[in-house]
Amino acid sequence: MALALAVVRGLALLAAALLVVALGARRISPAPDLLLVVVVAWALTRGPLAGAAAGLAAGWLLDLAPPGATILGLTAFAYAAAGALAGRARSEGPVTAYRVGLVALMAAVVVQGAVAARALATNAQVDLLHLGLGGLLTATVAAVVVPLLVPGDRGLVPRRYG
Amino acid sequence: MLGAAVAATAVVAVLGSTGAVDLDPVRGAAATALGPLERALGPGEDALSRARAEQARLTARLAAAQREAATGQQLGALLADPALAGARLVTGRVVAVGSSGPSGPERVTIDVGSRDGVEPDRTVVATGGLVGRVVSVTAWTADVLVVGSPDLVVGVRVGAAGVLGEAAAAPAPGAPRPQPGLLSLSLVERGSMTRGDAVTTLGSVGGRPFVPGIRVGTVRSADSTSGRLAPVGTLAPAVETTTLDVVAVVLGEERTGPRPIVTGTG
């Protein structure tokens, strides 16, 4: 069961990473960060450690998926930090859209902040409007999708009795 | 487990950013695995993409035709230089430019190398005159130290009388520092030069690094009151190194036999 769960989550991350790249290829910009949505869903279900692990895996996927990142590992760090932050907001009980949107927005700020910091370090231009719109779109999609994903994800986790 | 993954990520990020380890095989493996999936999800071919592809093809063909025409023009002018009459040349293009010194690029890379017969210490010329000398050669490229580099001193002849001198980016002792874009010129013995005198290479043994008679530039200013025995001045290079494109390497021919003995007729 645990292996099946890991495979399902891995496939979800892979599909989200490919969708992110495919949206970019269709010049849809700004676009929601679907990978971050999956990471937030995972983090809200399982907590900060699992969120960081999911973020690390998601960031590595983005680092490696062609065309890839200039420096491997930096995106992985940003997503891991975002996943850990989102995981700290985990709570028992139903997950409300408002709460998910807020957590996803914070996670997006972490990821976009890393992007902006890297751009500033190389004297490149930073389009704050573009980054802000991307963050808002991510939060909106997360607010709609994650409340639907979390019960399914919780259902896959084996229950402990006794 | 997570700690190990984070530590491994940190190591990869540091090694990758410093260039200590070549991570291209990792990227290649990821591209092999994920590339086909991205192709499947990527935008398909439509009328707009076909039109864009056709436009890109036509733009590339136009650029190639223009480049060929410009190359032919520059090459024609280069080969028509009387100083190169009979010389064995291999032509190439500048494909990379190194860091710039105070008066322009100091090293350039050209797209001809040892497989084209280029060797170190060969003269490199362009339309107008001397570019520099070959300093290192690989199979398909060669690095050229260009006139104006602090490391390059050229023995020259100045004016119709052919007064001996040397041209360099650094000023001769006692001579004023040349303005950016100009070279310092100092005669090695008492002689004279005036503004506008042609300056050509003196030539070296076996034509390496410089064959004789190649135009280096024109005397821009001459000063015989600097307290030195020989006059000093400045020289405007014949070749604009910042716009270098088509160049030729003079292959030369090594002398294999002694010079003939001649008898005076006086």
Short mmCIF file of C-alpha atoms in Angstrom, two decimals:
data_model
loop_
_atom_site.label_atom_id
_atom_site.label_comp_id
_atom_site.label_asym_id
_atom_site.label_seq_id
_atom_site.Cartn_x
_atom_site.Cartn_y
_atom_site.Cartn_z
CA MET A 1 0.00 0.00 0.00
CA ALA A 2 2.81 2.38 0.91
CA LEU A 3 4.56 1.63 -2.38
CA ALA A 4 1.36 2.24 -4.34
CA LEU A 5 0.92 5.54 -2.52
CA ALA A 6 4.49 6.61 -3.33
CA VAL A 7 3.98 5.65 -6.98
CA VAL A 8 0.71 7.60 -7.20
CA ARG A 9 2.30 10.68 -5.66
CA GLY A 10 5.37 10.37 -7.89
CA LEU A 11 3.19 10.11 -10.98
CA ALA A 12 1.17 13.13 -9.83
CA LEU A 13 4.38 15.14 -9.47
CA LEU A 14 5.64 13.96 -12.87
CA ALA A 15 2.35 14.82 -14.56
CA ALA A 16 2.32 18.27 -12.92
CA ALA A 17 5.94 18.93 -13.95
CA LEU A 18 5.21 17.96 -17.55
CA LEU A 19 2.07 20.13 -17.56
CA VAL A 20 4.07 23.10 -16.27
CA VAL A 21 6.60 22.69 -19.11
CA ALA A 22 3.82 22.11 -21.67
CA LEU A 23 1.99 25.29 -20.58
CA GLY A 24 5.25 27.20 -21.03
CA ALA A 25 5.69 25.72 -24.52
CA ARG A 26 2.20 27.04 -25.42
CA ARG A 27 3.27 30.50 -24.22
CA ILE A 28 0.62 30.52 -21.49
CA SER A 29 2.07 33.00 -19.06
CA PRO A 30 1.64 33.70 -16.24
CA ALA A 31 0.44 30.18 -15.49
CA PRO A 32 -0.44 28.48 -12.21
CA ASP A 33 2.37 26.42 -10.71
CA LEU A 34 0.67 23.04 -10.78
CA LEU A 35 3.69 21.35 -9.24
CA LEU A 36 3.41 23.60 -6.21
CA VAL A 37 -0.29 22.78 -5.97
CA VAL A 38 0.56 19.06 -5.68
CA VAL A 39 3.28 19.82 -3.12
CA VAL A 40 0.86 21.89 -1.03
CA ALA A 41 -1.75 19.13 -1.16
CA TRP A 42 0.82 16.61 0.03
CA ALA A 43 2.15 18.93 2.75
CA LEU A 44 -1.32 19.73 4.10
CA THR A 45 -2.03 15.99 4.38
CA ARG A 46 1.24 14.72 5.80
CA GLY A 47 3.02 17.65 7.50
CA PRO A 48 6.24 19.61 7.09
CA LEU A 49 8.72 16.73 6.62
CA ALA A 50 6.63 15.07 3.92
CA GLY A 51 6.00 18.51 2.42
CA ALA A 52 9.73 19.21 2.26
CA ALA A 53 10.37 15.80 0.69
CA ALA A 54 7.64 16.37 -1.90
CA GLY A 55 9.01 19.85 -2.58
CA LEU A 56 12.53 18.51 -2.99
CA ALA A 57 11.33 15.87 -5.47
CA ALA A 58 9.20 18.43 -7.33
CA GLY A 59 12.07 20.91 -7.54
CA TRP A 60 14.42 18.25 -8.86
CA LEU A 61 11.87 17.36 -11.53
CA LEU A 62 11.73 21.00 -12.65
CA ASP A 63 15.53 21.27 -12.44
CA LEU A 64 15.98 18.23 -14.67
CA ALA A 65 13.01 18.36 -17.07
CA PRO A 66 14.29 19.85 -20.35
CA PRO A 67 15.25 22.66 -20.79
CA GLY A 68 16.22 22.33 -17.10
CA ALA A 69 17.79 24.82 -14.72
CA THR A 70 21.15 26.51 -15.10
CA ILE A 71 22.25 25.36 -11.66
CA LEU A 72 20.83 22.01 -10.60
CA GLY A 73 19.41 21.84 -7.09
CA LEU A 74 18.40 25.46 -6.47
CA THR A 75 14.79 24.97 -7.56
CA ALA A 76 14.70 21.82 -5.42
CA PHE A 77 15.72 23.87 -2.37
CA ALA A 78 13.07 26.52 -3.03
CA TYR A 79 10.29 23.95 -3.41
CA ALA A 80 11.50 22.02 -0.36
CA ALA A 81 11.29 25.20 1.74
CA ALA A 82 7.83 25.93 0.33
CA GLY A 83 6.69 22.37 1.08
CA ALA A 84 8.01 22.52 4.64
CA LEU A 85 6.25 25.87 5.19
CA ALA A 86 2.98 24.55 3.79
CA GLY A 87 3.28 21.42 5.96
CA ARG A 88 3.40 23.54 9.12
CA ALA A 89 -0.18 24.64 8.35
CA ARG A 90 -1.46 21.05 8.48
CA SER A 91 -4.40 20.45 10.78
CA GLU A 92 -6.83 17.62 11.39
CA GLY A 93 -10.27 17.85 9.95
CA PRO A 94 -11.58 19.20 6.68
CA VAL A 95 -9.36 21.47 4.60
CA THR A 96 -11.09 24.70 3.61
CA ALA A 97 -10.51 26.41 0.28
CA TYR A 98 -9.69 29.70 2.01
CA ARG A 99 -6.99 28.08 4.15
CA VAL A 100 -5.50 26.20 1.18
CA GLY A 101 -5.40 29.38 -0.90
CA LEU A 102 -3.57 31.23 1.84
CA VAL A 103 -1.03 28.42 2.36
CA ALA A 104 -0.47 28.06 -1.40
CA LEU A 105 0.07 31.82 -1.69
CA MET A 106 2.73 31.68 1.04
CA ALA A 107 4.39 28.72 -0.67
CA ALA A 108 4.29 30.58 -3.98
CA VAL A 109 5.91 33.60 -2.34
CA VAL A 110 8.79 31.36 -1.17
CA VAL A 111 9.31 29.88 -4.64
CA GLN A 112 8.90 33.19 -6.50
CA GLY A 113 11.10 34.89 -3.90
CA ALA A 114 13.89 32.43 -4.72
CA VAL A 115 13.41 33.19 -8.43
CA ALA A 116 13.55 36.94 -7.77
CA ALA A 117 16.61 36.61 -5.51
CA ARG A 118 18.47 34.63 -8.17
CA ALA A 119 17.56 37.23 -10.81
CA LEU A 120 18.69 40.09 -8.59
CA ALA A 121 21.97 38.28 -7.86
CA THR A 122 22.74 38.28 -11.60
CA ASN A 123 21.46 41.83 -12.21
CA ALA A 124 18.62 40.45 -14.34
CA GLN A 125 15.24 42.19 -14.53
CA VAL A 126 12.48 41.06 -12.19
CA ASP A 127 8.88 41.33 -13.41
CA LEU A 128 7.07 41.65 -10.09
CA LEU A 129 3.65 41.87 -11.74
CA HIS A 130 4.26 38.61 -13.58
CA LEU A 131 5.50 36.91 -10.42
CA GLY A 132 2.56 38.23 -8.40
CA LEU A 133 -0.02 37.10 -10.97
CA GLY A 134 1.60 33.67 -11.09
CA GLY A 135 1.37 33.40 -7.30
CA LEU A 136 -2.29 34.44 -7.26
CA LEU A 137 -3.15 31.94 -10.01
CA THR A 138 -1.36 29.18 -8.11
CA ALA A 139 -3.26 30.05 -4.93
CA THR A 140 -6.58 30.10 -6.80
CA VAL A 141 -6.03 26.73 -8.48
CA ALA A 142 -4.83 25.26 -5.17
CA ALA A 143 -7.92 26.59 -3.36
CA VAL A 144 -10.14 24.82 -5.89
CA VAL A 145 -8.19 21.58 -6.43
CA VAL A 146 -6.52 20.74 -3.10
CA PRO A 147 -9.76 20.37 -1.03
CA LEU A 148 -10.76 17.76 -3.62
CA LEU A 149 -7.36 16.00 -3.55
CA VAL A 150 -6.83 15.85 0.22
CA PRO A 151 -9.70 13.44 1.07
CA GLY A 152 -8.56 11.10 -1.70
CA ASP A 153 -4.98 11.29 -0.47
CA ARG A 154 -6.05 10.64 3.12
CA GLY A 155 -8.05 7.67 1.89
CA LEU A 156 -4.93 6.13 0.41
CA VAL A 157 -2.99 6.38 3.69
CA PRO A 158 -3.31 3.08 5.61
CA ARG A 159 -5.15 3.53 8.89
CA ARG A 160 -3.69 2.26 12.12
CA TYR A 161 -6.09 0.59 14.56
CA GLY A 162 -5.67 -0.36 18.17
CA MET B 1 16.43 10.16 4.55
CA LEU B 2 15.20 13.70 3.91
CA GLY B 3 18.36 15.11 5.49
CA ALA B 4 20.52 13.01 3.18
CA ALA B 5 18.52 14.16 0.16
CA VAL B 6 18.85 17.81 1.19
CA ALA B 7 22.59 17.37 1.78
CA ALA B 8 23.01 15.68 -1.61
CA THR B 9 21.08 18.53 -3.25
CA ALA B 10 23.34 21.09 -1.55
CA VAL B 11 26.45 19.25 -2.73
CA VAL B 12 25.13 19.07 -6.31
CA ALA B 13 24.17 22.77 -6.28
CA VAL B 14 27.62 23.83 -5.03
CA LEU B 15 29.52 21.53 -7.39
CA GLY B 16 27.32 22.55 -10.30
CA SER B 17 27.63 26.29 -9.68
CA THR B 18 31.42 26.11 -9.30
CA GLY B 19 31.78 23.90 -12.37
CA ALA B 20 33.84 21.40 -10.38
CA VAL B 21 31.82 18.47 -11.70
CA ASP B 22 30.33 18.00 -15.14
CA LEU B 23 26.60 17.39 -14.59
CA ASP B 24 25.78 17.09 -18.29
CA PRO B 25 25.36 13.28 -18.08
CA VAL B 26 22.63 13.83 -15.44
CA ARG B 27 20.90 16.38 -17.64
CA GLY B 28 21.29 14.06 -20.62
CA ALA B 29 19.70 11.15 -18.76
CA ALA B 30 16.80 13.35 -17.63
CA ALA B 31 16.31 14.66 -21.15
CA THR B 32 16.31 11.11 -22.51
CA ALA B 33 13.64 10.06 -20.02
CA LEU B 34 11.45 13.18 -19.99
CA GLY B 35 12.02 14.53 -23.51
CA PRO B 36 9.64 12.10 -25.28
CA LEU B 37 6.91 12.88 -22.72
CA GLU B 38 7.39 16.62 -23.29
CA ARG B 39 7.24 16.06 -27.04
CA ALA B 40 3.97 14.21 -26.64
CA LEU B 41 2.48 17.02 -24.53
CA GLY B 42 4.01 19.85 -26.57
CA PRO B 43 2.02 21.99 -29.01
CA GLY B 44 1.37 20.19 -32.29
CA GLU B 45 2.09 21.50 -35.75
CA ASP B 46 -0.48 23.95 -37.14
CA ALA B 47 -0.63 26.55 -39.90
CA LEU B 48 0.90 29.22 -37.69
CA SER B 49 3.81 27.04 -36.60
CA ARG B 50 4.41 25.94 -40.21
CA ALA B 51 4.47 29.59 -41.32
CA ARG B 52 6.88 30.46 -38.51
CA ALA B 53 9.16 27.55 -39.45
CA GLU B 54 9.15 28.69 -43.09
CA GLN B 55 9.94 32.25 -42.01
CA ALA B 56 12.83 31.01 -39.84
CA ARG B 57 14.19 28.95 -42.76
CA LEU B 58 14.00 31.94 -45.14
CA THR B 59 15.61 34.26 -42.55
CA ALA B 60 18.45 31.77 -42.11
CA ARG B 61 18.95 31.49 -45.88
CA LEU B 62 18.95 35.27 -46.28
CA ALA B 63 21.48 35.66 -43.46
CA ALA B 64 23.68 32.95 -45.01
CA ALA B 65 23.55 34.65 -48.43
CA GLN B 66 24.39 38.04 -46.94
CA ARG B 67 27.23 36.53 -44.93
CA GLU B 68 28.59 34.81 -48.03
CA ALA B 69 28.48 38.05 -50.01
CA ALA B 70 30.23 39.98 -47.23
CA THR B 71 32.83 37.25 -46.84
CA GLY B 72 33.52 37.22 -50.57
CA GLN B 73 33.93 40.98 -50.60
CA GLN B 74 36.30 41.01 -47.62
CA LEU B 75 38.21 38.03 -48.95
CA GLY B 76 38.65 39.67 -52.36
CA ALA B 77 40.04 42.82 -50.76
CA LEU B 78 42.31 40.77 -48.52
CA LEU B 79 43.76 38.67 -51.34
CA ALA B 80 44.30 41.78 -53.50
CA ASP B 81 46.77 43.21 -50.96
CA PRO B 82 50.14 43.51 -52.81
CA ALA B 83 52.00 42.61 -49.61
CA LEU B 84 50.42 39.15 -49.76
CA ALA B 85 51.17 38.48 -53.44
CA GLY B 86 52.31 34.88 -53.77
CA ALA B 87 51.84 34.11 -50.08
CA ARG B 88 50.22 30.83 -49.03
CA LEU B 89 47.18 31.75 -46.99
CA VAL B 90 44.44 29.93 -45.19
CA THR B 91 41.37 32.05 -44.59
CA GLY B 92 39.08 31.91 -41.59
CA ARG B 93 36.58 33.89 -39.56
CA VAL B 94 36.69 35.25 -36.06
CA VAL B 95 34.38 33.06 -33.98
CA ALA B 96 35.15 34.25 -30.44
CA VAL B 97 36.59 37.37 -28.86
CA GLY B 98 38.40 37.35 -25.55
CA SER B 99 38.49 40.01 -22.89
CA SER B 100 39.01 43.58 -24.04
CA GLY B 101 42.05 45.58 -23.10
CA PRO B 102 42.22 49.38 -23.07
CA SER B 103 42.30 49.50 -26.87
CA GLY B 104 39.98 46.66 -27.82
CA PRO B 105 40.13 42.88 -27.92
CA GLU B 106 43.45 41.31 -27.00
CA ARG B 107 42.82 37.75 -28.16
CA VAL B 108 40.44 36.33 -30.72
CA THR B 109 39.68 32.79 -31.81
CA ILE B 110 39.48 31.94 -35.50
CA ASP B 111 37.83 28.91 -37.06
CA VAL B 112 40.92 27.40 -38.65
CA GLY B 113 43.37 25.18 -36.83
CA SER B 114 46.14 22.64 -37.14
CA ARG B 115 44.13 20.51 -39.58
CA ASP B 116 44.12 23.51 -41.91
CA GLY B 117 47.90 23.84 -41.63
CA VAL B 118 47.90 26.60 -39.01
CA GLU B 119 50.78 26.53 -36.54
CA PRO B 120 51.72 28.74 -33.59
CA ASP B 121 53.68 31.92 -34.36
CA ARG B 122 52.13 32.49 -37.77
CA THR B 123 51.16 35.95 -39.03
CA VAL B 124 47.44 36.75 -39.16
CA VAL B 125 46.23 39.44 -41.54
CA ALA B 126 42.93 41.02 -42.54
CA THR B 127 41.88 43.53 -45.16
CA GLY B 128 44.09 46.52 -44.47
CA GLY B 129 46.98 44.86 -42.71
CA LEU B 130 48.27 43.05 -39.66
CA VAL B 131 45.91 41.47 -37.11
CA GLY B 132 48.42 39.68 -34.89
CA ARG B 133 50.06 36.32 -34.45
CA VAL B 134 48.81 32.82 -33.69
CA VAL B 135 49.62 31.85 -30.12
CA SER B 136 47.89 28.51 -29.72
CA VAL B 137 46.29 26.02 -32.06
CA THR B 138 43.76 23.22 -31.69
CA ALA B 139 42.55 20.90 -34.44
CA TRP B 140 39.86 23.27 -35.76
CA THR B 141 40.53 26.64 -34.09
CA ALA B 142 43.44 28.93 -33.34
CA ASP B 143 43.89 31.72 -30.80
CA VAL B 144 45.36 34.97 -32.08
CA LEU B 145 47.10 37.64 -30.03
CA VAL B 146 46.00 40.83 -31.75
CA VAL B 147 47.84 44.09 -32.28
CA GLY B 148 47.15 46.30 -29.27
CA SER B 149 47.59 43.51 -26.73
CA PRO B 150 50.14 44.43 -24.03
CA ASP B 151 51.93 41.14 -24.75
CA LEU B 152 52.57 41.88 -28.41
CA VAL B 153 55.53 43.90 -29.68
CA VAL B 154 56.00 44.16 -33.43
CA GLY B 155 59.28 45.02 -35.11
CA VAL B 156 58.49 47.57 -37.83
CA ARG B 157 59.88 49.66 -40.64
CA VAL B 158 58.65 53.25 -40.79
CA GLY B 159 58.22 55.42 -43.85
CA ALA B 160 59.75 55.17 -47.30
CA ALA B 161 63.27 55.04 -45.81
CA GLY B 162 62.33 51.96 -43.78
CA VAL B 163 63.61 53.21 -40.44
CA LEU B 164 63.65 50.40 -37.89
CA GLY B 165 61.42 50.62 -34.86
CA GLU B 166 58.98 48.77 -32.69
CA ALA B 167 55.27 49.14 -32.11
CA ALA B 168 53.58 48.08 -28.91
CA ALA B 169 50.56 48.87 -26.77
CA ALA B 170 52.78 49.82 -23.83
CA PRO B 171 54.76 53.06 -24.24
CA ALA B 172 58.53 52.90 -24.67
CA PRO B 173 60.50 54.29 -21.69
CA GLY B 174 60.20 58.07 -21.73
CA ALA B 175 57.43 58.06 -24.33
CA PRO B 176 53.93 59.33 -23.55
CA ARG B 177 51.15 56.78 -23.07
CA PRO B 178 49.24 56.35 -26.35
CA GLN B 179 45.56 57.17 -26.44
CA PRO B 180 43.09 54.28 -26.50
CA GLY B 181 43.06 52.71 -29.96
CA LEU B 182 46.59 53.84 -30.78
CA LEU B 183 49.92 52.05 -30.38
CA SER B 184 53.20 53.44 -29.11
CA LEU B 185 55.88 53.65 -31.78
CA SER B 186 59.57 54.05 -31.03
CA LEU B 187 62.43 54.05 -33.46
CA VAL B 188 65.43 52.02 -32.39
CA GLU B 189 68.06 54.35 -33.80
CA ARG B 190 68.35 57.93 -34.93
CA GLY B 191 65.99 58.47 -37.79
CA SER B 192 62.96 60.45 -38.59
CA MET B 193 59.29 59.86 -39.07
CA THR B 194 56.43 62.15 -39.85
CA ARG B 195 52.69 61.96 -39.47
CA GLY B 196 51.20 59.81 -42.22
CA ASP B 197 54.23 57.56 -42.75
CA ALA B 198 53.32 53.97 -43.48
CA VAL B 199 54.44 51.42 -40.91
CA THR B 200 55.03 47.85 -42.06
CA THR B 201 56.28 44.70 -40.35
CA LEU B 202 60.02 44.20 -40.25
CA GLY B 203 59.70 40.46 -40.60
CA SER B 204 61.17 37.61 -38.59
CA VAL B 205 63.40 34.65 -39.28
CA GLY B 206 61.42 32.17 -41.36
CA GLY B 207 58.46 34.56 -41.41
CA ARG B 208 57.52 33.61 -37.84
CA PRO B 209 55.89 35.25 -36.07
CA PHE B 210 55.70 38.03 -38.66
CA VAL B 211 56.30 38.03 -42.40
CA PRO B 212 57.84 41.27 -43.69
CA GLY B 213 56.03 44.08 -45.45
CA ILE B 214 52.56 43.74 -43.89
CA ARG B 215 50.94 47.07 -43.15
CA VAL B 216 50.74 47.65 -39.39
CA GLY B 217 49.33 51.16 -39.55
CA THR B 218 50.10 54.82 -40.06
CA VAL B 219 52.15 57.22 -37.96
CA ARG B 220 49.67 59.44 -36.09
CA SER B 221 52.13 61.62 -34.19
CA ALA B 222 55.90 61.94 -33.94
CA ASP B 223 57.92 63.48 -31.12
CA SER B 224 61.69 63.88 -31.32
CA THR B 225 61.97 66.15 -28.29
CA SER B 226 61.16 63.64 -25.59
CA GLY B 227 64.71 63.45 -24.28
CA ARG B 228 65.33 60.13 -25.94
CA LEU B 229 67.99 59.49 -28.52
CA ALA B 230 65.45 58.12 -30.97
CA PRO B 231 62.11 59.69 -31.82
CA VAL B 232 58.90 58.24 -30.42
CA GLY B 233 55.34 58.60 -31.57
CA THR B 234 52.01 56.95 -31.92
CA LEU B 235 50.63 54.66 -34.55
CA ALA B 236 47.04 54.19 -35.77
CA PRO B 237 46.59 50.45 -36.48
CA ALA B 238 45.63 49.55 -40.04
CA VAL B 239 43.07 47.00 -38.90
CA GLU B 240 40.15 47.83 -36.64
CA THR B 241 40.30 44.91 -34.22
CA THR B 242 36.85 45.58 -32.80
CA THR B 243 35.20 44.74 -36.16
CA LEU B 244 37.37 41.82 -37.23
CA ASP B 245 35.63 39.20 -39.34
CA VAL B 246 37.43 37.51 -42.23
CA VAL B 247 41.15 36.95 -41.59
CA ALA B 248 43.93 34.96 -43.21
CA VAL B 249 46.83 33.10 -41.66
CA VAL B 250 50.07 33.34 -43.65
CA LEU B 251 51.41 29.81 -43.77
CA GLY B 252 54.75 30.77 -45.31
CA GLU B 253 57.38 28.38 -46.52
CA GLU B 254 60.36 27.30 -44.49
CA ARG B 255 63.71 27.82 -46.20
CA THR B 256 65.31 24.41 -46.72
CA GLY B 257 68.53 25.32 -48.52
CA PRO B 258 71.28 27.95 -48.15
CA ARG B 259 70.90 31.24 -49.95
CA PRO B 260 72.81 31.42 -53.25
CA ILE B 261 76.18 33.14 -53.25
CA VAL B 262 76.24 36.14 -55.57
CA THR B 263 79.09 38.15 -57.09
CA GLY B 264 79.30 41.90 -56.99
CA THR B 265 79.23 43.69 -60.34
CA GLY B 266 80.78 47.02 -59.29
#
